PDB file of C-alpha atoms and ligand atoms in Angstrom:
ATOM      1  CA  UNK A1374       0.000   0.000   0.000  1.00  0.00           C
ATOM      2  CA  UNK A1375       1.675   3.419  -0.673  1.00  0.00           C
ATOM      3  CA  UNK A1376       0.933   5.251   2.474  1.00  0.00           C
ATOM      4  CA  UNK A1377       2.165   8.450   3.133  1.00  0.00           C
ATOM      5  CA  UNK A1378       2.497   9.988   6.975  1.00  0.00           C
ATOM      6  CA  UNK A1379      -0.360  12.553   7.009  1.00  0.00           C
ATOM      7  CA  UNK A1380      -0.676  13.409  11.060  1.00  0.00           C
ATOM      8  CA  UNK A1381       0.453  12.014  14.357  1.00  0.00           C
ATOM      9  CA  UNK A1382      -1.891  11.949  17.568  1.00  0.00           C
ATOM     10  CA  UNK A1383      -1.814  11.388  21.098  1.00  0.00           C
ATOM     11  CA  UNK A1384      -2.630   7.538  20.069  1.00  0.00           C
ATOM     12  CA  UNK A1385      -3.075   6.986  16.625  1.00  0.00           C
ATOM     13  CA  UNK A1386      -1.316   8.186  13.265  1.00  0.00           C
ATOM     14  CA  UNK A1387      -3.031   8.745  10.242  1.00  0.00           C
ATOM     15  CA  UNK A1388      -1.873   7.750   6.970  1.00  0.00           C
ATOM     16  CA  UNK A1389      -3.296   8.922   3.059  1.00  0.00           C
ATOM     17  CA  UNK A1390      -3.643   5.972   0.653  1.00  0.00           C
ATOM     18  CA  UNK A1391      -3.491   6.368  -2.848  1.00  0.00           C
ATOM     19  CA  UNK A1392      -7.307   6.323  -2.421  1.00  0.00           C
ATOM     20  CA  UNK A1393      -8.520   9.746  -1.736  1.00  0.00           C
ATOM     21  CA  UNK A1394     -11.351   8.470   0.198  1.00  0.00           C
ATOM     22  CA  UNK A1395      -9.753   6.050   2.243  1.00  0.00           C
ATOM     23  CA  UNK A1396      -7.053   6.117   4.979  1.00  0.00           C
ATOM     24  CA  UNK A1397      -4.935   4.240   7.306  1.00  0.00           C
ATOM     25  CA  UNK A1398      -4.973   4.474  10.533  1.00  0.00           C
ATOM     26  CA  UNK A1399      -2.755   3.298  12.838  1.00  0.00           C
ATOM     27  CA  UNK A1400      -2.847   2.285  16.712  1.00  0.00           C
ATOM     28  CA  UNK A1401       0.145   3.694  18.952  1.00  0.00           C
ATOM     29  CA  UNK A1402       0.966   1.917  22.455  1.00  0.00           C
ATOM     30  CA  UNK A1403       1.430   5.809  23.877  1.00  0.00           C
ATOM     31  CA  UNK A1404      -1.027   6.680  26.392  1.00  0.00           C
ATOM     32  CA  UNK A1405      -1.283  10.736  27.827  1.00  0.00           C
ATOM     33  CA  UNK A1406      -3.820  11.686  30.643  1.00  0.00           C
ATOM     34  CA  UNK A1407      -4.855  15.298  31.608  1.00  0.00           C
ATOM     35  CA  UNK A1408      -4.426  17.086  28.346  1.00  0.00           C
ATOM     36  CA  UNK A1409      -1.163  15.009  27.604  1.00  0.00           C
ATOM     37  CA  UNK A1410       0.079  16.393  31.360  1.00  0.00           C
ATOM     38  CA  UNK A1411       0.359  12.228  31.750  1.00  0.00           C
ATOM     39  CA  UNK A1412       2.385  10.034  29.501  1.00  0.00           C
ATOM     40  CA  UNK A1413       3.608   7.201  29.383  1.00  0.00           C
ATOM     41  CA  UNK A1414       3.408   3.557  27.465  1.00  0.00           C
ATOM     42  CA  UNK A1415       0.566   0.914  27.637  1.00  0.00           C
ATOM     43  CA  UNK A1416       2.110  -2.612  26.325  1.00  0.00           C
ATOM     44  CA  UNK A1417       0.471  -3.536  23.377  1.00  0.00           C
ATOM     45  CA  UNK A1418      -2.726  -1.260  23.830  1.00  0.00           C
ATOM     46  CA  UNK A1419      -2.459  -0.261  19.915  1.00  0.00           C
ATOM     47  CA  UNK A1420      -3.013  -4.129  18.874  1.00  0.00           C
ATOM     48  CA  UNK A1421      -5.207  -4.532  21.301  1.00  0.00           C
ATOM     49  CA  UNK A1422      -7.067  -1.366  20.450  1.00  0.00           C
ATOM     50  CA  UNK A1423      -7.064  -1.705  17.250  1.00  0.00           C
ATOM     51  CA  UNK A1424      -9.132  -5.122  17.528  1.00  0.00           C
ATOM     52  CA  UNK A1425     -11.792  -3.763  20.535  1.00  0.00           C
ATOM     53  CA  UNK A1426     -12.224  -0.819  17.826  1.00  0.00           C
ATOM     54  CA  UNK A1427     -12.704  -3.275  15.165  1.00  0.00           C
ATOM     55  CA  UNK A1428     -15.287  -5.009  17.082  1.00  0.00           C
ATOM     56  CA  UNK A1429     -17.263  -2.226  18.419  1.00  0.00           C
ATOM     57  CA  UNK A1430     -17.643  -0.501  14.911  1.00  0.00           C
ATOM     58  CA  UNK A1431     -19.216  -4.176  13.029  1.00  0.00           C
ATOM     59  CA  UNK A1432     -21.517  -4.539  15.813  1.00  0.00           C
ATOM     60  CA  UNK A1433     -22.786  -0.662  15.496  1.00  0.00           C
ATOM     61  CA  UNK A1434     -22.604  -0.964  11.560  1.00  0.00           C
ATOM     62  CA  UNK A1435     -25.305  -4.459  12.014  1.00  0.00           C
ATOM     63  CA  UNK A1436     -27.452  -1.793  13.726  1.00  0.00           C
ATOM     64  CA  UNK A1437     -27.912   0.404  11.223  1.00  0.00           C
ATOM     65  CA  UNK A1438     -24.737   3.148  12.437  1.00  0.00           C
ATOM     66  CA  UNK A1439     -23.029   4.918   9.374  1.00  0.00           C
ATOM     67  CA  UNK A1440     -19.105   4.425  10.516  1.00  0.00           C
ATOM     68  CA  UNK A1441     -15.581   4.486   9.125  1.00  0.00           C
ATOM     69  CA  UNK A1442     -14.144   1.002   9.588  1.00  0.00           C
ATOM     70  CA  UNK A1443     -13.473  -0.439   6.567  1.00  0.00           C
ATOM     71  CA  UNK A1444     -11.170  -3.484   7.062  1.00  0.00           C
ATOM     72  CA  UNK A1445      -8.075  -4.499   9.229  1.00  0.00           C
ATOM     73  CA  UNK A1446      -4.796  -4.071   7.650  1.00  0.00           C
ATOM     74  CA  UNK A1447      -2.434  -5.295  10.110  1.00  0.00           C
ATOM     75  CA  UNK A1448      -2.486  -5.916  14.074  1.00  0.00           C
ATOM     76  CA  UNK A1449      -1.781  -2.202  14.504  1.00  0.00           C
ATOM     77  CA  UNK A1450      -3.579  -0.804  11.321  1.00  0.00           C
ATOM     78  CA  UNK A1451      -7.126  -0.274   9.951  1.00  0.00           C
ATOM     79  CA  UNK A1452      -8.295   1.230   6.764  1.00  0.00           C
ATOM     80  CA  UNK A1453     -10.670   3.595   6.845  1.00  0.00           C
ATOM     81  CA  UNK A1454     -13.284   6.345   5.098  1.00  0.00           C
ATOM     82  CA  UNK A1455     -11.048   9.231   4.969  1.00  0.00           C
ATOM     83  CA  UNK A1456     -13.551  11.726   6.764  1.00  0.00           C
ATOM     84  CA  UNK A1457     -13.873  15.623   7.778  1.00  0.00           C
ATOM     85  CA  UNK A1458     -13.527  15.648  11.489  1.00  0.00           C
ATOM     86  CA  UNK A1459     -15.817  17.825  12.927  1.00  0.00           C
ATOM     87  CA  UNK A1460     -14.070  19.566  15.570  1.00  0.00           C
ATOM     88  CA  UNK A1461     -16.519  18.675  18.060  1.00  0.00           C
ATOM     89  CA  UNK A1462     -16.261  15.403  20.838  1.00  0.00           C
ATOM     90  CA  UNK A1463     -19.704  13.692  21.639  1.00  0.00           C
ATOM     91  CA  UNK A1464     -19.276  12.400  25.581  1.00  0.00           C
ATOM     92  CA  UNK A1465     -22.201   9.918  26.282  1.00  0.00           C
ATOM     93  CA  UNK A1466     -22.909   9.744  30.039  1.00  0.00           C
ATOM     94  CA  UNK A1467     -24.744   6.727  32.275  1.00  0.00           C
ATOM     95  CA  UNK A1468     -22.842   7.361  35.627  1.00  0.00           C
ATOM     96  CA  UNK A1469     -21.607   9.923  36.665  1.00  0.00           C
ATOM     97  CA  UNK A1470     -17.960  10.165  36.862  1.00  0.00           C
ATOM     98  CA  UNK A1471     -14.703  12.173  35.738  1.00  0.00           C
ATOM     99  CA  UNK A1472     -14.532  15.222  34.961  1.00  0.00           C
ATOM    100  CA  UNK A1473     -18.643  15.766  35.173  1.00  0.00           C
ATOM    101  CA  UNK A1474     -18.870  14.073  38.880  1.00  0.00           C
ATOM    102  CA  UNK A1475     -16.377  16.514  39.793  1.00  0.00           C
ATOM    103  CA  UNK A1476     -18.055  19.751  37.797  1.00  0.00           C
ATOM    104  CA  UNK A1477     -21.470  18.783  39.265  1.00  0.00           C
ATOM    105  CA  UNK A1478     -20.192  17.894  42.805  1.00  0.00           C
ATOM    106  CA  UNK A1479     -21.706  14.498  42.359  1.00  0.00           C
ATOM    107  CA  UNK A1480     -19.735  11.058  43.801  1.00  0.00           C
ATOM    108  CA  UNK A1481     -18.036   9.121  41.183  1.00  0.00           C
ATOM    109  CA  UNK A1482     -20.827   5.942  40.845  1.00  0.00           C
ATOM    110  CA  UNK A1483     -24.209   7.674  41.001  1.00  0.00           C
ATOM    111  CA  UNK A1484     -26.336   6.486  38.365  1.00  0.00           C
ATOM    112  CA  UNK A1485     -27.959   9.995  36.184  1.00  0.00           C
ATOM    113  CA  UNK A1486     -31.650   8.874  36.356  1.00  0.00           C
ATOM    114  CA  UNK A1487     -31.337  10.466  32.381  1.00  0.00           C
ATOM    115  CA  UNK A1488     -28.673   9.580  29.599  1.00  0.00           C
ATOM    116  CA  UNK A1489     -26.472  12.962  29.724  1.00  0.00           C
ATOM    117  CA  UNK A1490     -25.209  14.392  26.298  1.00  0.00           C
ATOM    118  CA  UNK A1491     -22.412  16.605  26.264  1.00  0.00           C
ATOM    119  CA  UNK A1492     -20.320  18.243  23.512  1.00  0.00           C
ATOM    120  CA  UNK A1493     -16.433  19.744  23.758  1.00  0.00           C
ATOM    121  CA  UNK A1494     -14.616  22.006  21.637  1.00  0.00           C
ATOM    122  CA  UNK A1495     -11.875  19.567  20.248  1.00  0.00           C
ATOM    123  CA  UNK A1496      -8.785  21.554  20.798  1.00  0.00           C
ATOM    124  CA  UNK A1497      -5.742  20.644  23.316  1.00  0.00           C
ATOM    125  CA  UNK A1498      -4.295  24.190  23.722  1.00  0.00           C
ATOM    126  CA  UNK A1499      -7.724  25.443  25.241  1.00  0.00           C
ATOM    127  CA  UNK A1500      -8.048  21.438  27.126  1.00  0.00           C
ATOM    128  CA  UNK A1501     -11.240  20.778  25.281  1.00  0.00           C
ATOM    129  CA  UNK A1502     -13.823  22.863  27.025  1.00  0.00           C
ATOM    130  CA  UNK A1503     -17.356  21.731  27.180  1.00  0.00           C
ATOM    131  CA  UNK A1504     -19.456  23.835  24.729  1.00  0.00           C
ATOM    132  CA  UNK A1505     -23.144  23.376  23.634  1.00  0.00           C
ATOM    133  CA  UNK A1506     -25.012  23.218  20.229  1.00  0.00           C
ATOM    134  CA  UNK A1507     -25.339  27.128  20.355  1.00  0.00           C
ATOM    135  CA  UNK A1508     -22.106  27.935  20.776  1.00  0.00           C
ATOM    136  CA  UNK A1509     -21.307  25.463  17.956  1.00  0.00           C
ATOM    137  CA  UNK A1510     -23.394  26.686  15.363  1.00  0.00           C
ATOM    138  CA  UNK A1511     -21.491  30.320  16.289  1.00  0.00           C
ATOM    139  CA  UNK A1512     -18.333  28.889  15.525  1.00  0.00           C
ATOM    140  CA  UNK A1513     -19.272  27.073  12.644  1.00  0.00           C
ATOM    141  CA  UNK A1514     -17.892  23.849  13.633  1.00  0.00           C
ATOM    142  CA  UNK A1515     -21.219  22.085  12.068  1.00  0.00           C
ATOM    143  CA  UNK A1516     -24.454  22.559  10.983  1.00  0.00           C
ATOM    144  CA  UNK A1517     -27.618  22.612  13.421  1.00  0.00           C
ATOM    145  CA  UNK A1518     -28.906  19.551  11.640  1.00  0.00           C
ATOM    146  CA  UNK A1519     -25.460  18.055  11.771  1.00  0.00           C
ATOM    147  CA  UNK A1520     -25.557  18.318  15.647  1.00  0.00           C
ATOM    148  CA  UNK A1521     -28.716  17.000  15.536  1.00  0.00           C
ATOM    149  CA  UNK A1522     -27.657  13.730  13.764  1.00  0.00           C
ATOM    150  CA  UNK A1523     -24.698  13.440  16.487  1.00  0.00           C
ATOM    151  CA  UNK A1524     -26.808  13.713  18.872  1.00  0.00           C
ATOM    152  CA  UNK A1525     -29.063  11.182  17.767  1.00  0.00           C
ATOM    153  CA  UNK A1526     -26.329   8.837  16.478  1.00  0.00           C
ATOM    154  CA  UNK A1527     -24.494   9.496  19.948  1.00  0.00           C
ATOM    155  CA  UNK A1528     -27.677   8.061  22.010  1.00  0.00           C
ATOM    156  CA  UNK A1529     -28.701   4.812  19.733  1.00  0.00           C
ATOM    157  CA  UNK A1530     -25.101   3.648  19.963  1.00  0.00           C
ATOM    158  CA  UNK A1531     -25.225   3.725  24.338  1.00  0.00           C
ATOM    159  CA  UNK A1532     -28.371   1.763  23.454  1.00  0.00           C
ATOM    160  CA  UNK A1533     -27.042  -0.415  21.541  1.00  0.00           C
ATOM    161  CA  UNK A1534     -23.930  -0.596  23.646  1.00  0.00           C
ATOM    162  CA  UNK A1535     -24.570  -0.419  26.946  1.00  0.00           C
ATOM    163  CA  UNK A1536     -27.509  -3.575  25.681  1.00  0.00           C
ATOM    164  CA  UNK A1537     -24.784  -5.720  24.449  1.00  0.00           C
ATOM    165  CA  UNK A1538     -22.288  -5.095  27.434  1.00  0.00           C
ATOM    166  CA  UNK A1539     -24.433  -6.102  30.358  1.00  0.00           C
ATOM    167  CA  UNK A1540     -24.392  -9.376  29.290  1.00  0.00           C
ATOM    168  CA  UNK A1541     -20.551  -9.442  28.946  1.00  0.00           C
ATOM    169  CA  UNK A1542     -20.982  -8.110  32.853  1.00  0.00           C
ATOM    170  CA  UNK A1543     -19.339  -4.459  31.620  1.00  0.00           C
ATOM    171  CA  UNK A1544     -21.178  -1.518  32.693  1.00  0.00           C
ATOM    172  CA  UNK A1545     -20.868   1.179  30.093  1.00  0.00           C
ATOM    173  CA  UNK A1546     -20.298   4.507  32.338  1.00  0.00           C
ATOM    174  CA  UNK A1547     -18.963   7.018  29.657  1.00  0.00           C
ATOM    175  CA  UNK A1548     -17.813   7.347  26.088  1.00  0.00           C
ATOM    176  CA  UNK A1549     -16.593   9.532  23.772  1.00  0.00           C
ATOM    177  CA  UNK A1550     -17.304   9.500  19.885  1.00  0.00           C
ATOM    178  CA  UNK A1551     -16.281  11.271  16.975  1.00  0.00           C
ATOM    179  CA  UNK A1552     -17.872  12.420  13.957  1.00  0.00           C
ATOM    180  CA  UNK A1553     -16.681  13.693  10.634  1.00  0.00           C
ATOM    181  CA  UNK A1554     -18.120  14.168   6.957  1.00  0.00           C
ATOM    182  CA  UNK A1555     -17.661  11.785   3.980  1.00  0.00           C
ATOM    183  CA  UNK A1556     -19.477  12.801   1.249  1.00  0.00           C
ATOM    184  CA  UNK A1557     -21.439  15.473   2.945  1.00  0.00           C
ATOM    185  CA  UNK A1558     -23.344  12.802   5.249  1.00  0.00           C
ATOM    186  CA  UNK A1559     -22.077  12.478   9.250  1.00  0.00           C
ATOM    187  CA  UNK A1560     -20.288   9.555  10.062  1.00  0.00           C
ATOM    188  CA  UNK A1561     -18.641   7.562  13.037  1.00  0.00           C
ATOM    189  CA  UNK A1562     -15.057   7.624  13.076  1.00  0.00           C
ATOM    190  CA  UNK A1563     -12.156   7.757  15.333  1.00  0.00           C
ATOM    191  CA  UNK A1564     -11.862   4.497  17.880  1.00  0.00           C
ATOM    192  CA  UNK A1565     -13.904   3.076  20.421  1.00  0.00           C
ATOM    193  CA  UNK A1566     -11.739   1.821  23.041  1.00  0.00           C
ATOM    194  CA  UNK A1567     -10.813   1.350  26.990  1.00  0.00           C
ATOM    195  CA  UNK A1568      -9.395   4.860  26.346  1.00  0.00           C
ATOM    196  CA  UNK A1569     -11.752   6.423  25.198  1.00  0.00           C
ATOM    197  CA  UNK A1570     -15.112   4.495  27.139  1.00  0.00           C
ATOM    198  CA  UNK A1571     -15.618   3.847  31.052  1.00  0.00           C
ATOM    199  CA  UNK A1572     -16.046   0.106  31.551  1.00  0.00           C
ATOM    200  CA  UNK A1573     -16.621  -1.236  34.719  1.00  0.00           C
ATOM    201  CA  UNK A1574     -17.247  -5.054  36.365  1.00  0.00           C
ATOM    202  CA  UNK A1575     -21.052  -5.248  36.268  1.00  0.00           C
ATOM    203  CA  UNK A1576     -20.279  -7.194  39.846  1.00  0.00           C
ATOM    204  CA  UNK A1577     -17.282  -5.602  41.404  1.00  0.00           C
ATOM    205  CA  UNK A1578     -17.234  -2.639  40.187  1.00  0.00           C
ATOM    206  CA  UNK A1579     -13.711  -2.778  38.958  1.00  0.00           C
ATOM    207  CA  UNK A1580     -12.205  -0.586  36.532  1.00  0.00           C
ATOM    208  CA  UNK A1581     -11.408  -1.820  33.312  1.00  0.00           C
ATOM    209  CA  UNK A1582     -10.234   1.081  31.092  1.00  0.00           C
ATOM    210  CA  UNK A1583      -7.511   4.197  30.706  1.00  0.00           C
ATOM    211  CA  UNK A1584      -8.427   5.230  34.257  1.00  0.00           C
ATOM    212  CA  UNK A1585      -6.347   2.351  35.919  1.00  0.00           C
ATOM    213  CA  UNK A1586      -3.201   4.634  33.612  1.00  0.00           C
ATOM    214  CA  UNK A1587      -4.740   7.663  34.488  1.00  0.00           C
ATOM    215  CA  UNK A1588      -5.206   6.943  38.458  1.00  0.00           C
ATOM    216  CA  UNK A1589      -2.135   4.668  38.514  1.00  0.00           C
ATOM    217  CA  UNK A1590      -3.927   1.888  39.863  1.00  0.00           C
ATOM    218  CA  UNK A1591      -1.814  -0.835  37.547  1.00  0.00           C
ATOM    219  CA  UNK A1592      -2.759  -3.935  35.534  1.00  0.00           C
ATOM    220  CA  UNK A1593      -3.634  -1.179  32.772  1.00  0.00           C
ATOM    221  CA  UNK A1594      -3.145  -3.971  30.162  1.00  0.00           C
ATOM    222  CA  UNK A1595      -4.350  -6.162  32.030  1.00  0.00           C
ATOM    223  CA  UNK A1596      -7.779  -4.237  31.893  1.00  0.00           C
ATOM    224  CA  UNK A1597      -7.813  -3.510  27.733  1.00  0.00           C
ATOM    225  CA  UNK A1598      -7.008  -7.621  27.583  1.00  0.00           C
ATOM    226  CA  UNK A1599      -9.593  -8.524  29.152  1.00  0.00           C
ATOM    227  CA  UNK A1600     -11.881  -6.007  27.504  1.00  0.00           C
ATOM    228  CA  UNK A1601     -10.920  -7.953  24.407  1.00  0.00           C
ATOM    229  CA  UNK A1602     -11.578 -11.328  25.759  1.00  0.00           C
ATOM    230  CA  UNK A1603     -15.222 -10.234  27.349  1.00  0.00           C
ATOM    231  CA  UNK A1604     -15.898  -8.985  23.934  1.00  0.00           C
ATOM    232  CA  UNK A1605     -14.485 -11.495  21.361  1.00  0.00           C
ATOM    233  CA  UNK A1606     -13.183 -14.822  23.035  1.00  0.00           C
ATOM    234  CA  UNK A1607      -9.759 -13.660  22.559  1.00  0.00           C
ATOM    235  CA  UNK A1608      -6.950 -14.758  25.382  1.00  0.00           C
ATOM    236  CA  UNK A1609      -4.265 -11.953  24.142  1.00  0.00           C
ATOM    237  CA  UNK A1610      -0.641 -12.042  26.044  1.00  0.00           C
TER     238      UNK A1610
HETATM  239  N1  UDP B2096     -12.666  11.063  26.904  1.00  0.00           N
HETATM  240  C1  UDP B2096     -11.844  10.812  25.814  1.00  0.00           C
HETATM  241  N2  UDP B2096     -11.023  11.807  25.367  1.00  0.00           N
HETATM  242  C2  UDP B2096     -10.978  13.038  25.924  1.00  0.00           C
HETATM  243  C3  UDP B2096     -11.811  13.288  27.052  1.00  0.00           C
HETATM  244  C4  UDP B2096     -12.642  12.282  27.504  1.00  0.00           C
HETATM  245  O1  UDP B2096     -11.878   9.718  25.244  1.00  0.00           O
HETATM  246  O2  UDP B2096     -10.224  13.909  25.453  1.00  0.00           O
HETATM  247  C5  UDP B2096     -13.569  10.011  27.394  1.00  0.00           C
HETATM  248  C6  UDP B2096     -13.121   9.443  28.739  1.00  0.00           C
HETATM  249  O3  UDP B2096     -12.343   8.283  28.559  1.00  0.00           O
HETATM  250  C7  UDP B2096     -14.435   9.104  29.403  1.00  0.00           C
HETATM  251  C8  UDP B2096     -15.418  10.123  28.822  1.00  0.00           C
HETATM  252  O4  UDP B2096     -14.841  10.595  27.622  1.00  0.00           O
HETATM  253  O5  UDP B2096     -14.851   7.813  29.015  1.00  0.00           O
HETATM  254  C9  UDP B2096     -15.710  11.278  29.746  1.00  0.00           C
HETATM  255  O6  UDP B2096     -14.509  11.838  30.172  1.00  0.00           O
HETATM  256  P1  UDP B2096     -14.462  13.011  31.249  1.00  0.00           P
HETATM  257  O7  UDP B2096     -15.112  14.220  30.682  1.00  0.00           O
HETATM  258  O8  UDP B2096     -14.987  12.527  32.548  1.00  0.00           O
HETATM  259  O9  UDP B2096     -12.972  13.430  31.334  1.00  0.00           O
HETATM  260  P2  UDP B2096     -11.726  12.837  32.109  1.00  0.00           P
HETATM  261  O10 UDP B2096     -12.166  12.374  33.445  1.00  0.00           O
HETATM  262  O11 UDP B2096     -11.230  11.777  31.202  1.00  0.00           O
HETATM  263  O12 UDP B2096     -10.816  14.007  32.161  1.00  0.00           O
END
């Protein structure tokens, strides 16, 4: 494939194709925390990643969700639609927790009696502050009836989520999601991963996700393995 470096992340690069309209991405084993104030290494988190992403986007695409995966490439790399980011990140919230249990003074654990939809201004040198569909339609990062579709995308995928979790014993506490353009219409893209959702032990309450990295609590990749295996089957070590 003749790939050509197009932009480096916190945890993925992105790679052109020779295809316009596709792209490769691939999945990085660096993991940053608090605006990349934390860094450090997660062994093998881009292969495993790269699979739990894999996963999560073919069971949203058999329910009817527009996203980006194409097909797997290599343990580290998927192609993809090559989309229009929109500069905005979709945080889906069941529990409270993070940065919202601290904002609205509520304990980490308490279950929101309603699914909470919030939207941030994706851009590190401001720390992605929390904005709302006003101020995005302002600052022209989409269109009211793009937000709209987000919005609507970002709530049938907890559904369908959090549905398919419970009986894996995983409660779903928080995600994030990302949406660009291909061909005018709005589409998933970006990953869907222990960094980038809240997964808990149904039973225990355990956490099984980037907060053991952020928190230092250790066994970080011991928590994205068996993420994998919950979902798929897959022993990885
Ligand atoms: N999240 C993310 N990228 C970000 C910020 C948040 O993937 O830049 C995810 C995070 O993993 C969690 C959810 O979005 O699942 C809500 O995060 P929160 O706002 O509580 O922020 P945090 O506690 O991570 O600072």
């Amino acid at each position: 494939m003749d790939k050509k470096p197009m932009y480096e992340g916190k945890a993925k690069k992105m790679y052109t194709t020779e295809n316009p309209d596709e792209m490769l991405v691939y999945f990085k084993d660096d993991a940053t925390a608090f605006n990349g104030g934390k860094k450090g290494t997660i062994l093998n988190k881009g292969i495993l990643n790269n699979k739990i992403s894999t996963f999560f986007f073919q069971l949203l695409g058999q329910h009817g969700i527009p996203h980006h995966f194409i097909r797997t490439v290599s343990d580290r790399e998927m192609l993809v639609k090559a989309l229009k980011i929109l500069q905005v990140e979709v945080v889906v919230r069941n529990i409270a927790a993070g940065s919202l249990a601290k904002r609205i003074g509520w304990e980490e654990g308490t279950k929101l009696p309603t699914t909470v939809v919030e939207m941030y201004y994706k851009n590190d040198e401001l720390g992605d502050p929390l904005i709302n569909a006003s101020h995005i339609k302002a600052m022209g990062l989409a269109s009211e009836e793009q937000v709209k579709r987000m919005e609507e995308y970002a709530v049938k995928i907890n559904s369908i989520l959090t549905d398919y979790l419970k009986d894996k014993k995983i409660e779903l506490i928080d995600f994030k999601l990302e949406f660009g353009l291909y061909h005018g219409e709005v589409i998933l893209g970006d990953e869907i991963s222990p960094d980038t959702c809240r997964f808990w032990d149904s039973e225990t309450k355990q956490k099984l996700d980037k907060d053991r990295f952020r928190r230092d609590l250790g066994d970080v990749e011991g928590a994205y393995q068996e993420i994998l295996y919950r979902l798929t089957g897959e022993k990885f070590s």
